[in-house]
mmCIF file of C-alpha atoms in Angstrom:
data_model
loop_
_atom_site.group_PDB
_atom_site.id
_atom_site.type_symbol
_atom_site.label_atom_id
_atom_site.label_comp_id
_atom_site.label_asym_id
_atom_site.label_seq_id
_atom_site.Cartn_x
_atom_site.Cartn_y
_atom_site.Cartn_z
ATOM 1 C CA UNK A 234 0.069 -0.073 -0.096
ATOM 2 C CA UNK A 235 2.738 2.487 0.852
ATOM 3 C CA UNK A 236 4.626 1.691 -2.222
ATOM 4 C CA UNK A 237 1.479 2.210 -4.334
ATOM 5 C CA UNK A 238 0.859 5.541 -2.467
ATOM 6 C CA UNK A 239 4.363 6.568 -3.249
ATOM 7 C CA UNK A 240 4.208 5.563 -6.856
ATOM 8 C CA UNK A 241 0.916 7.399 -7.332
ATOM 9 C CA UNK A 242 2.042 10.517 -5.572
ATOM 10 C CA UNK A 243 5.217 10.618 -7.641
ATOM 11 C CA UNK A 244 3.228 10.111 -10.803
ATOM 12 C CA UNK A 245 0.839 12.959 -9.878
ATOM 13 C CA UNK A 246 3.675 15.302 -8.924
ATOM 14 C CA UNK A 247 5.519 14.576 -12.255
ATOM 15 C CA UNK A 248 2.393 15.072 -14.334
ATOM 16 C CA UNK A 249 1.605 18.386 -12.454
ATOM 17 C CA UNK A 250 5.244 19.731 -13.104
ATOM 18 C CA UNK A 251 4.972 18.719 -16.820
ATOM 19 C CA UNK A 252 1.678 20.413 -17.219
ATOM 20 C CA UNK A 253 2.890 23.802 -15.583
ATOM 21 C CA UNK A 254 6.024 23.536 -17.762
ATOM 22 C CA UNK A 255 4.046 23.004 -20.912
ATOM 23 C CA UNK A 256 1.655 25.801 -20.128
ATOM 24 C CA UNK A 257 2.022 29.496 -21.104
ATOM 25 C CA UNK A 258 1.334 30.567 -17.553
ATOM 26 C CA UNK A 259 3.511 33.067 -15.804
ATOM 27 C CA UNK A 260 5.363 31.327 -12.773
ATOM 28 C CA UNK A 261 4.038 34.030 -10.388
ATOM 29 C CA UNK A 262 0.552 33.201 -11.622
ATOM 30 C CA UNK A 263 1.038 29.585 -11.077
ATOM 31 C CA UNK A 264 2.450 30.289 -7.552
ATOM 32 C CA UNK A 265 -0.685 32.357 -6.699
ATOM 33 C CA UNK A 266 -2.950 29.691 -7.814
ATOM 34 C CA UNK A 267 -1.008 27.042 -5.809
ATOM 35 C CA UNK A 268 -1.183 29.263 -2.748
ATOM 36 C CA UNK A 269 -4.866 29.791 -3.306
ATOM 37 C CA UNK A 270 -5.530 26.033 -3.479
ATOM 38 C CA UNK A 271 -3.332 25.273 -0.327
ATOM 39 C CA UNK A 272 -5.241 27.930 1.621
ATOM 40 C CA UNK A 273 -8.577 26.600 0.356
ATOM 41 C CA UNK A 274 -7.510 22.931 1.379
ATOM 42 C CA UNK A 275 -6.247 24.052 4.786
ATOM 43 C CA UNK A 276 -9.491 26.205 5.551
ATOM 44 C CA UNK A 277 -11.593 23.189 4.591
ATOM 45 C CA UNK A 278 -9.519 20.940 7.033
ATOM 46 C CA UNK A 279 -9.681 23.548 9.650
ATOM 47 C CA UNK A 280 -13.505 23.784 9.309
ATOM 48 C CA UNK A 281 -13.933 20.131 9.418
ATOM 49 C CA UNK A 282 -11.729 20.043 12.629
ATOM 50 C CA UNK A 283 -13.900 22.774 14.205
ATOM 51 C CA UNK A 284 -17.029 20.870 13.472
ATOM 52 C CA UNK A 285 -15.700 17.637 14.803
ATOM 53 C CA UNK A 286 -14.473 19.509 18.130
ATOM 54 C CA UNK A 287 -17.940 20.971 18.395
ATOM 55 C CA UNK A 288 -19.621 17.616 18.158
ATOM 56 C CA UNK A 289 -17.352 16.130 20.626
ATOM 57 C CA UNK A 290 -18.062 18.812 23.156
ATOM 58 C CA UNK A 291 -21.658 18.501 22.867
ATOM 59 C CA UNK A 292 -21.662 14.754 22.973
#
């Protein structure tokens, strides 16, 4: 399972790097999009955490 996870992770990263390299997007623009996606994911995980903590405190 760990080997498969590593393989798929490496494959996804390589595909992403290739897609960015082949695109005509400015590097600063790509970095801004990466930043926005990372913040959105972090915010989603944080909200889920807060909901779970609220459920635990009222249980």
